[in-house]
XYZ file of C-alpha atoms in Angstrom:
660
model
C 14.700 -28.017 -10.812
C 18.052 -29.704 -10.184
C 18.200 -30.659 -13.876
C 17.856 -26.998 -14.841
C 20.506 -26.008 -12.291
C 22.951 -28.548 -13.739
C 22.338 -27.283 -17.246
C 23.148 -23.750 -16.117
C 26.286 -24.729 -14.157
C 29.706 -25.777 -15.342
C 30.107 -27.992 -12.277
C 27.842 -29.510 -9.634
C 29.555 -27.627 -6.833
C 28.313 -24.340 -8.329
C 24.737 -25.251 -7.544
C 23.195 -23.729 -4.422
C 20.799 -26.153 -2.780
C 18.188 -24.367 -0.718
C 17.770 -26.227 2.543
C 14.382 -26.685 4.209
C 13.597 -24.699 7.345
C 14.895 -26.092 10.609
C 12.299 -27.342 13.091
C 12.583 -24.242 15.285
C 11.932 -21.812 12.420
C 9.230 -24.033 10.929
C 7.345 -23.851 14.204
C 7.744 -20.062 14.445
C 6.424 -19.614 10.909
C 3.497 -21.920 11.633
C 2.637 -20.139 14.904
C 2.733 -16.745 13.192
C 0.099 -17.939 10.721
C -2.076 -20.116 12.938
C -1.999 -17.967 16.090
C -0.871 -14.532 14.855
C 2.561 -14.389 16.521
C 5.701 -16.513 16.828
C 5.416 -16.230 20.612
C 1.668 -16.726 20.820
C 0.400 -19.143 23.505
C -1.543 -22.130 22.224
C -3.467 -25.030 23.776
C -1.228 -27.935 24.774
C -3.895 -30.249 23.333
C -2.804 -29.142 19.858
C 0.930 -29.752 20.353
C 1.001 -33.333 19.076
C -1.019 -32.510 15.955
C 1.189 -29.485 15.330
C 4.369 -31.566 15.453
C 2.837 -34.085 13.033
C 1.867 -31.293 10.615
C 5.331 -29.718 10.767
C 6.954 -33.079 10.123
C 4.777 -33.666 7.076
C 5.549 -30.159 5.768
C 9.232 -31.055 5.698
C 10.428 -27.498 6.277
C 8.775 -26.144 3.101
C 7.594 -22.559 3.781
C 4.666 -22.655 1.329
C 3.271 -25.808 2.940
C 3.694 -24.396 6.449
C 2.075 -21.085 5.547
C -0.789 -22.820 3.740
C -1.679 -25.134 6.613
C -1.105 -22.466 9.251
C -3.485 -20.115 7.443
C -6.026 -22.918 7.060
C -6.004 -23.649 10.801
C -6.023 -20.003 11.893
C -9.789 -20.215 12.406
C -9.475 -23.363 14.539
C -7.076 -22.396 17.331
C -8.811 -23.483 20.542
C -8.556 -26.811 22.339
C -12.103 -27.627 21.231
C -10.793 -27.729 17.649
C -8.445 -30.684 18.232
C -10.610 -32.937 16.049
C -10.205 -30.519 13.151
C -6.407 -30.558 13.566
C -6.404 -34.357 13.600
C -8.548 -34.398 10.470
C -6.065 -32.126 8.688
C -3.197 -34.392 9.756
C -4.918 -37.411 8.250
C -5.875 -35.489 5.105
C -2.302 -34.649 4.219
C -1.666 -38.334 3.519
C 1.535 -39.960 2.374
C 2.303 -37.897 -0.730
C 3.985 -35.193 1.335
C 6.232 -37.744 3.001
C 7.247 -39.342 -0.290
C 7.591 -36.266 -2.508
C 7.546 -33.073 -0.425
C 8.392 -30.772 -3.312
C 5.758 -31.641 -5.943
C 2.730 -33.861 -5.430
C 2.839 -33.266 -1.696
C 2.690 -29.516 -2.208
C -0.232 -29.880 -4.589
C -1.951 -31.911 -1.926
C -1.465 -29.143 0.645
C -2.823 -26.514 -1.743
C -5.784 -28.724 -2.647
C -6.476 -29.283 1.045
C -6.553 -25.504 1.629
C -8.969 -25.122 -1.289
C -11.245 -27.946 -0.096
C -11.696 -26.253 3.285
C -12.692 -22.902 1.815
C -16.243 -21.635 2.292
C -18.410 -22.306 -0.753
C -18.452 -18.703 -2.007
C -14.672 -18.316 -1.813
C -14.044 -21.430 -3.909
C -15.512 -19.758 -6.974
C -13.588 -16.545 -6.324
C -10.207 -18.282 -6.085
C -10.967 -20.504 -9.091
C -11.739 -17.339 -11.038
C -8.077 -16.346 -10.846
C -7.225 -19.232 -13.180
C -8.379 -16.879 -15.953
C -5.154 -14.869 -15.585
C -1.804 -16.042 -17.032
C 1.046 -17.332 -14.876
C 2.915 -14.596 -12.936
C 0.349 -12.025 -14.083
C 0.066 -8.975 -11.803
C -3.649 -8.395 -11.236
C -5.142 -5.042 -10.278
C -7.443 -5.646 -7.333
C -10.060 -3.159 -8.589
C -10.147 -5.043 -11.865
C -10.524 -8.371 -10.049
C -13.213 -7.222 -7.615
C -15.288 -5.573 -10.327
C -15.097 -8.762 -12.379
C -16.185 -10.876 -9.413
C -19.208 -8.614 -8.972
C -20.098 -8.594 -12.669
C -19.956 -12.409 -12.751
C -22.329 -12.663 -9.799
C -19.751 -14.301 -7.510
C -20.297 -11.807 -4.676
C -23.252 -12.338 -2.362
C -25.348 -9.480 -1.016
C -25.017 -8.673 2.691
C -27.245 -6.365 4.648
C -25.667 -2.949 5.237
C -22.766 -3.503 2.823
C -22.231 -2.683 -0.823
C -21.163 -5.475 -3.176
C -17.710 -3.859 -3.454
C -17.318 -3.913 0.338
C -18.284 -7.601 0.399
C -15.839 -8.322 -2.442
C -13.057 -6.648 -0.449
C -13.886 -8.905 2.493
C -13.548 -11.932 0.196
C -10.165 -10.694 -1.040
C -8.883 -10.030 2.482
C -9.873 -13.524 3.575
C -8.120 -15.171 0.636
C -5.015 -13.091 1.357
C -5.115 -14.026 5.038
C -5.253 -17.671 3.994
C -2.156 -17.072 1.791
C -4.048 -18.160 -1.305
C -3.540 -14.748 -2.928
C -0.256 -12.863 -2.581
C -0.298 -9.044 -2.292
C 2.168 -7.310 -4.622
C 1.669 -3.593 -3.980
C -0.306 -1.411 -1.602
C -2.100 1.911 -1.969
C 0.045 4.775 -0.716
C -2.862 6.623 0.873
C -5.065 3.976 2.496
C -2.816 0.901 2.663
C -5.186 -1.409 0.798
C -3.848 -4.002 -1.617
C -3.605 -2.480 -5.125
C -2.167 -5.420 -7.049
C -1.877 -9.124 -6.344
C -0.847 -12.417 -7.902
C -1.281 -16.148 -7.365
C 1.564 -18.499 -6.498
C 2.441 -20.814 -9.396
C 1.522 -23.923 -7.425
C -1.803 -22.404 -6.382
C -2.523 -21.400 -9.981
C -1.756 -24.907 -11.218
C -4.278 -26.416 -8.814
C -6.905 -23.759 -9.596
C -6.519 -24.327 -13.344
C -7.018 -28.046 -12.792
C -10.151 -27.435 -10.706
C -11.538 -24.901 -13.188
C -11.058 -27.101 -16.241
C -12.547 -30.073 -14.440
C -15.695 -28.110 -13.562
C -15.868 -26.332 -16.961
C -15.627 -23.122 -14.932
C -12.944 -21.575 -17.153
C -11.703 -22.419 -20.672
C -8.076 -21.519 -21.397
C -6.664 -21.089 -24.882
C -3.226 -20.223 -26.240
C 0.197 -20.198 -24.616
C 0.721 -23.430 -22.700
C -2.946 -24.333 -23.288
C -2.646 -24.316 -27.093
C -3.800 -27.926 -27.502
C -6.996 -27.607 -25.480
C -10.434 -27.832 -27.104
C -13.872 -26.892 -25.788
C -17.425 -27.245 -27.045
C -19.317 -24.585 -25.099
C -16.944 -22.406 -23.066
C -18.522 -20.377 -20.259
C -15.547 -18.185 -19.383
C -13.079 -17.964 -22.231
C -9.549 -16.716 -21.557
C -7.132 -16.253 -24.472
C -3.445 -16.162 -23.565
C -0.912 -14.715 -25.986
C 2.214 -16.551 -27.091
C 5.539 -15.468 -28.481
C 4.159 -15.539 -32.002
C 1.410 -12.999 -31.252
C -0.699 -14.563 -33.956
C -4.144 -16.140 -34.130
C -4.465 -19.003 -31.685
C -6.618 -22.010 -32.503
C -8.901 -23.685 -30.025
C -7.298 -27.066 -30.525
C -9.080 -27.989 -33.763
C -7.775 -27.988 -37.291
C -10.729 -26.020 -38.618
C -10.071 -23.245 -36.087
C -12.270 -21.205 -33.874
C -15.179 -20.697 -36.217
C -16.787 -24.020 -35.229
C -16.670 -23.383 -31.481
C -20.014 -22.439 -29.936
C -19.410 -19.176 -28.033
C -23.035 -18.100 -27.744
C -23.256 -19.217 -24.114
C -19.977 -17.605 -22.968
C -20.367 -15.338 -19.950
C -16.940 -13.722 -20.116
C -14.160 -13.171 -22.623
C -10.631 -12.104 -21.653
C -7.576 -11.591 -23.843
C -4.003 -11.252 -22.577
C -0.907 -10.190 -24.495
C -2.414 -10.301 -27.959
C -1.883 -7.979 -30.905
C -4.496 -9.785 -32.951
C -6.775 -12.791 -32.706
C -9.299 -14.251 -35.147
C -11.828 -14.298 -32.321
C -12.076 -10.515 -32.559
C -13.944 -10.962 -35.823
C -16.496 -13.143 -34.007
C -17.365 -10.696 -31.233
C -20.846 -10.467 -32.696
C -21.459 -14.100 -31.661
C -20.996 -13.319 -27.955
C -24.564 -12.334 -27.154
C -24.653 -13.338 -23.469
C -21.394 -11.806 -22.267
C -21.356 -10.193 -18.842
C -17.627 -9.480 -18.812
C -15.470 -8.324 -21.732
C -11.863 -7.647 -20.727
C -9.674 -6.423 -23.602
C -7.010 -4.679 -21.506
C -3.874 -4.015 -23.622
C -5.331 -5.923 -26.569
C -3.894 -3.712 -29.303
C -5.657 -5.711 -32.016
C -9.022 -4.261 -30.976
C -10.138 -1.747 -33.616
C -12.918 0.811 -33.946
C -14.879 -1.531 -36.210
C -15.174 -4.037 -33.354
C -17.036 -1.516 -31.192
C -20.200 -2.093 -33.238
C -20.341 -5.723 -32.052
C -19.474 -4.757 -28.468
C -22.381 -2.296 -28.381
C -24.757 -5.192 -29.112
C -23.735 -7.160 -26.005
C -26.827 -6.031 -24.128
C -26.138 -8.067 -20.958
C -22.635 -6.631 -20.540
C -21.826 -5.489 -17.006
C -18.069 -5.000 -17.197
C -16.254 -3.502 -20.203
C -12.485 -3.017 -20.023
C -10.923 -1.269 -23.026
C -7.895 0.000 -21.116
C -4.671 0.166 -23.117
C -6.344 -0.481 -26.473
C -6.051 1.718 -29.565
C -9.711 2.531 -30.068
C -10.325 6.177 -30.976
C -14.107 6.235 -31.451
C -16.937 4.972 -29.307
C -20.386 4.668 -30.950
C -23.462 6.372 -29.521
C -24.986 2.897 -29.251
C -22.875 2.282 -26.149
C -25.746 4.014 -24.360
C -27.906 0.958 -25.076
C -25.822 -1.283 -22.761
C -28.348 -0.767 -20.004
C -26.769 -3.291 -17.608
C -23.246 -1.850 -17.823
C -21.726 -1.165 -14.395
C -18.041 -0.579 -15.207
C -16.635 1.243 -18.248
C -12.839 1.392 -18.254
C -11.515 3.450 -21.166
C -8.223 4.313 -19.502
C -5.136 4.961 -21.646
C -6.848 4.714 -25.047
C -6.891 6.969 -28.126
C -10.360 8.266 -27.298
C -10.616 12.056 -27.153
C -14.190 12.101 -25.884
C -17.094 9.880 -24.876
C -20.496 9.982 -26.601
C -23.352 11.863 -24.940
C -25.307 8.607 -24.712
C -23.055 7.494 -21.840
C -25.301 9.479 -19.484
C -28.116 7.025 -20.334
C -26.249 4.255 -18.493
C -28.135 4.622 -15.238
C -26.545 1.495 -13.702
C -22.990 2.620 -14.420
C -20.968 2.696 -11.198
C -17.440 3.321 -12.452
C -16.297 5.265 -15.486
C -12.603 5.808 -16.190
C -11.501 7.823 -19.203
C -7.974 8.980 -20.147
C -6.125 9.490 -23.417
C -2.703 7.810 -23.708
C -1.160 10.716 -25.631
C -2.803 13.862 -24.244
C -3.839 14.415 -20.627
C -5.887 17.482 -21.616
C -8.763 15.307 -22.858
C -11.583 15.117 -20.292
C -15.041 13.647 -20.373
C -17.408 16.588 -20.769
C -20.894 15.147 -20.208
C -23.334 16.728 -22.641
C -26.260 14.653 -21.397
C -28.063 14.662 -18.055
C -25.379 13.641 -15.565
C -27.903 13.602 -12.714
C -29.456 10.401 -14.121
C -26.278 8.466 -13.316
C -27.099 8.174 -9.619
C -25.329 4.816 -9.295
C -21.905 6.381 -10.004
C -19.335 5.527 -7.355
C -16.166 6.498 -9.215
C -15.568 8.902 -12.094
C -12.140 9.724 -13.467
C -11.404 12.732 -15.674
C -14.754 14.447 -15.515
C -14.780 17.938 -17.029
C -17.209 20.508 -15.629
C -17.804 23.301 -18.143
C -21.222 24.707 -17.240
C -23.582 25.293 -14.333
C -25.873 22.429 -15.367
C -23.089 19.848 -15.042
C -21.825 21.405 -11.801
C -25.303 21.246 -10.268
C -25.935 17.685 -11.480
C -22.777 16.480 -9.758
C -24.387 17.224 -6.395
C -27.107 14.651 -7.095
C -24.614 11.767 -7.308
C -25.062 10.814 -3.674
C -23.093 7.546 -3.898
C -19.973 9.101 -5.443
C -16.841 8.054 -3.558
C -13.988 8.957 -5.913
C -13.877 11.843 -8.372
C -11.193 13.295 -10.627
C -12.552 16.649 -11.796
C -11.236 19.333 -14.155
C -12.867 22.737 -14.222
C -12.063 25.621 -16.565
C -15.237 27.674 -16.247
C -16.491 30.981 -14.866
C -17.023 31.827 -11.205
C -20.755 31.081 -11.269
C -19.990 27.514 -12.321
C -17.296 26.949 -9.684
C -19.527 28.382 -6.968
C -22.236 25.942 -8.003
C -19.644 23.164 -7.946
C -18.766 24.089 -4.357
C -22.423 23.735 -3.378
C -22.565 20.331 -5.075
C -19.471 19.049 -3.289
C -21.094 19.947 0.032
C -23.908 17.506 -0.788
C -21.746 14.475 -1.567
C -21.298 13.013 1.914
C -19.865 9.707 0.672
C -16.797 11.227 -1.062
C -13.536 9.469 -0.123
C -11.177 10.667 -2.853
C -11.126 14.074 -4.560
C -8.686 15.025 -7.328
C -9.393 18.610 -8.394
C -7.656 20.543 -11.170
C -8.402 23.992 -12.546
C -6.971 25.470 -15.723
C -4.912 28.666 -15.902
C -1.567 29.734 -14.407
C -0.859 31.537 -11.130
C -1.512 34.936 -12.770
C -4.963 33.859 -13.923
C -8.182 34.684 -12.081
C -9.111 31.015 -12.333
C -8.224 29.618 -8.921
C -9.286 26.877 -6.517
C -10.199 29.430 -3.842
C -13.864 28.489 -4.256
C -13.044 25.426 -2.119
C -13.103 27.711 0.928
C -16.879 27.776 0.511
C -16.964 24.184 1.803
C -15.980 25.292 5.332
C -19.467 24.790 6.784
C -20.013 21.347 5.239
C -16.846 19.664 3.893
C -16.716 16.025 2.735
C -16.092 14.527 6.195
C -15.140 11.036 4.983
C -12.423 12.254 2.593
C -9.264 10.127 2.685
C -7.341 11.409 -0.343
C -7.142 15.028 -1.520
C -5.223 16.182 -4.593
C -5.293 19.829 -5.647
C -3.752 21.217 -8.859
C -4.222 24.937 -9.387
C -3.724 28.349 -7.811
C -4.801 28.445 -4.172
C -3.970 31.348 -1.837
C -4.045 29.131 1.235
C -5.312 25.731 2.260
C -9.036 25.659 3.185
C -9.594 25.524 6.949
C -11.813 22.468 6.654
C -8.866 20.289 5.596
C -7.544 20.176 9.166
C -10.891 18.884 10.442
C -10.877 15.755 8.247
C -10.337 12.890 10.669
C -10.162 10.276 7.889
C -7.677 12.146 5.677
C -4.512 10.082 5.048
C -2.902 11.749 2.003
C -2.678 15.258 0.574
C -1.080 16.085 -2.792
C -0.670 19.753 -3.787
C 0.875 21.238 -6.945
C 0.782 24.541 -8.888
C -0.917 26.235 -5.938
C 1.680 29.053 -5.570
C 0.479 29.524 -1.987
C 1.115 32.856 -0.250
C 1.060 31.161 3.163
C 1.581 34.433 5.035
C 0.854 32.857 8.435
C 2.545 29.496 7.767
C -0.948 28.084 7.498
C -0.002 25.188 5.190
C 1.735 23.008 7.792
C -0.377 24.509 10.551
C -3.574 23.278 8.942
C -2.217 19.913 7.760
C -0.803 19.095 11.204
C -4.330 19.253 12.634
C -5.479 16.285 10.522
C -5.008 13.467 13.081
C -4.511 10.556 10.668
C -2.572 12.226 7.861
C 0.143 9.779 6.776
C 1.430 11.220 3.508
C 2.064 14.750 2.179
C 3.202 15.426 -1.392
C 4.144 19.028 -2.246
C 5.014 19.267 -5.916
C 5.736 21.707 -8.733
C 5.116 25.413 -7.865
C 3.178 24.661 -4.707
C 4.675 27.624 -2.783
C 5.563 31.302 -3.258
C 7.788 31.985 -0.214
C 11.537 31.508 0.079
C 11.432 29.240 3.134
C 9.095 26.436 4.147
C 9.308 25.602 7.850
C 7.852 22.741 9.880
C 7.641 24.359 13.319
C 7.890 22.594 16.650
C 4.135 23.053 17.129
C 3.483 21.146 13.896
C 3.571 17.689 15.484
C 2.199 15.559 12.628
C 1.731 12.559 14.940
C 0.714 10.146 12.139
C 2.876 11.438 9.260
C 5.091 8.732 7.714
C 5.926 10.065 4.238
C 6.780 13.554 2.962
C 7.724 14.685 -0.547
C 8.878 18.287 -1.049
C 9.781 19.812 -4.418
C 12.640 22.329 -4.234
C 13.553 22.559 -7.911
C 11.325 25.560 -8.737
C 12.038 29.149 -7.687
C 10.227 28.721 -4.372
C 10.690 27.422 -1.769
C 14.468 27.607 -1.703
C 14.901 26.350 1.850
C 13.061 23.622 3.757
C 13.568 23.445 7.523
C 12.324 21.008 10.155
C 12.457 22.255 13.738
C 13.015 20.009 16.736
C 9.819 18.284 17.857
C 8.137 18.345 14.446
C 7.470 15.262 12.324
C 9.019 12.888 14.848
C 7.345 9.851 13.305
C 8.360 10.636 9.712
C 9.934 7.568 8.084
C 10.414 8.519 4.411
C 11.509 11.971 3.186
C 11.977 12.736 -0.506
C 13.496 16.082 -1.501
C 13.411 16.860 -5.215
C 16.213 19.359 -5.931
C 16.304 18.833 -9.689
C 19.948 19.923 -9.846
C 19.231 23.267 -8.143
C 22.402 24.143 -6.203
C 20.889 26.939 -4.084
C 18.244 24.674 -2.495
C 18.842 23.796 1.154
C 17.441 21.411 3.752
C 17.979 21.817 7.477
C 16.894 19.692 10.395
C 17.457 16.068 9.417
C 18.782 15.378 12.923
C 15.328 16.136 14.334
C 13.670 13.382 12.303
C 14.115 10.650 14.893
C 12.194 7.900 13.094
C 13.456 8.482 9.564
C 14.342 5.292 7.677
C 14.738 6.627 4.125
C 16.023 9.980 2.867
C 15.898 10.532 -0.902
C 17.670 13.578 -2.357
C 17.942 12.595 -5.982
C 14.530 11.242 -6.983
C 14.341 13.649 -9.961
C 17.893 14.739 -10.829
C 19.535 11.313 -10.465
C 16.971 8.534 -9.961
C 19.719 5.836 -10.071
C 21.806 7.445 -7.307
C 20.980 4.830 -4.681
C 21.546 1.979 -7.125
C 24.959 3.373 -8.064
C 25.988 3.750 -4.418
C 24.810 0.238 -3.613
C 26.741 -1.286 -6.520
C 29.990 0.500 -5.608
C 29.764 -0.485 -1.939
C 28.934 -4.104 -2.765
C 31.881 -4.297 -5.173
C 34.350 -2.860 -2.668
C 32.966 -4.911 0.230
C 33.500 -8.096 -1.790
C 37.203 -7.193 -1.964
C 37.592 -5.988 1.623
C 35.108 -6.883 4.365
C 36.286 -3.996 6.559
C 34.672 -1.524 4.135
C 31.239 -1.714 5.781
C 32.247 -1.002 9.405
C 34.635 1.708 8.169
C 31.779 3.465 6.329
C 29.541 3.235 9.397
C 32.318 4.817 11.503
C 32.759 7.511 8.858
C 29.073 8.404 9.071
C 29.187 8.464 12.873
C 32.085 10.955 12.869
C 30.297 13.117 10.301
C 27.084 13.257 12.337
C 28.889 13.914 15.620
C 29.624 17.553 14.703
C 26.527 19.681 13.936
C 24.552 16.875 12.380
C 24.873 14.650 9.308
C 25.891 17.133 6.631
C 28.790 15.471 4.781
C 31.299 17.981 6.183
C 33.695 15.121 6.941
C 34.333 14.856 3.194
C 35.547 18.449 2.689
C 39.280 18.999 2.090
C 41.382 21.718 3.728
C 41.803 24.893 1.651
C 43.230 28.392 2.028
C 44.490 27.928 5.547
C 41.197 26.469 6.770
C 41.734 23.062 8.375
C 39.118 20.543 7.289
C 37.114 18.468 9.732
C 38.685 15.269 8.403
C 42.121 16.425 9.632
C 41.053 16.881 13.256
C 42.827 14.466 15.616
C 39.782 12.191 16.273
C 39.313 11.764 12.504
C 42.853 10.966 11.406
C 42.211 7.229 11.572
C 39.122 7.338 9.365
C 39.296 5.048 6.362
C 37.478 4.379 3.082
C 37.098 7.981 1.972
C 38.168 6.703 -1.435
C 34.979 4.587 -1.584
C 32.971 7.812 -1.421
C 35.071 9.237 -4.248
C 34.266 6.192 -6.374
């Protein structure tokens, strides 16, 4: 690393050497991992072993976090022997070379102490390229399809897989990257480079994974079990380390095939040789063509098929013969429809279908949807007749549904009856065609009042709706609501009145044409005890004014107001939002506003350190009179004396920074 730094610097004194953590901070970091808090009490019997471990870690955060997470399950005085064993296991490498071999030793030690089932799951991540951001749904579904998740009484395989993921995250072996905005679960993750290096070594040693291309271009394999093809800068066919190419490699016993960052690969022409595949992951493989689908439809043991981001535009009817298929991901492709034979896939649990160019394409099942009783998630399902609407009610395991309906009233009434039967539903995204003048509305949702989906966590409604259904306020698990194009009358201010009754609602998103009144008001009685995030669109005709009264939304932390350049739009009541941490005014009209402000302030502060306290004082004086409204920036005009020229404000500085 120092060699690279020297090459990038004109002189040695331009290099910044990152110092290891001091003993005090090393201990705090270790305690936070091993005992849950930097101030947590711990048995005195473990003190000596702890000091030895911290000394061997040499102030390196990754080593401290790794060992702390490893010992988190052994934090009583009876576990002293385990702590001593860990101390001895670290060995001398960490003392001699604390930045390389020693770190590998720490990571290997963490791996060696994993439960048997988690070792395979963490090794499985060696399939993905370095620094690759992994969708957790993609990872968990692949674990399940590969048979790496054990059955547990009372839990689904997906629930068990989530437990595995949480444990690996708690041990700091997987790093979370992003979280779901409505339920807080990890949406994407990655593996630290050092962890990946060790996992690749373990996987290759056990013939668990075979890696080809990129930095693994010289590797060769006889009978790969899990084949992962990594793209290089050339984006051309990659050989498996032999002069005669890939055609002599035996792929008949491969269980999974994954391709990353490839426009084309000669292996695509050998898909017909992969007869025993359980997992085929072609995400963003633009070299996949319609002609390859014939071979894919003959992989009769396939459980997981990911075509997301590819350019395929036709799917053969023979896809219905993949009787073991559990996940079909056709997200962001050129497909305009799915074949009717898809309804024959009785084991299918997740089906995702979207077109990358036209959102109006929906999957309109022409077969018997009721046969697909294993379905847990369906995205972009179009309901166009009573038969399909009625069949939906027989999918008792359905947890997430994105539904489009553009049918007559008999069909939507039948759909309402079906939704009342799906007790397991956690996420509902409902859209109905037609504008606000059309008779096609979402008002049929009021028919769910007597038996709504009680476990619903996420609700998204797109379409005309006179007022929010009363049952929404009774949903104790609801954490996010997203409403657009509803053009609500809201005569009795029922919108916020109903939403404020949902006890765990954390996020509200009110988008394009959601309202038909001039003013939207959060009254004092609308407490919203759990609400953290609110997005309100003000760039359409209505609402024109958004007001928050004192006592409402006290726990709100993030408020986004989308004005879209509309000068008549107004917001009142920011001073009542006691917990607010972020206020975004320009998310649509000027998305770089905050970046621009930050750059200007940083530039000026580098020249004059007094800029920052002067700006803080400027804000204080502005907020002191009738709230934080920017009135301190207004100049005097026409005989009216501006606020900035009042005696207490004459010493204010850095107004020119605002002008910049």
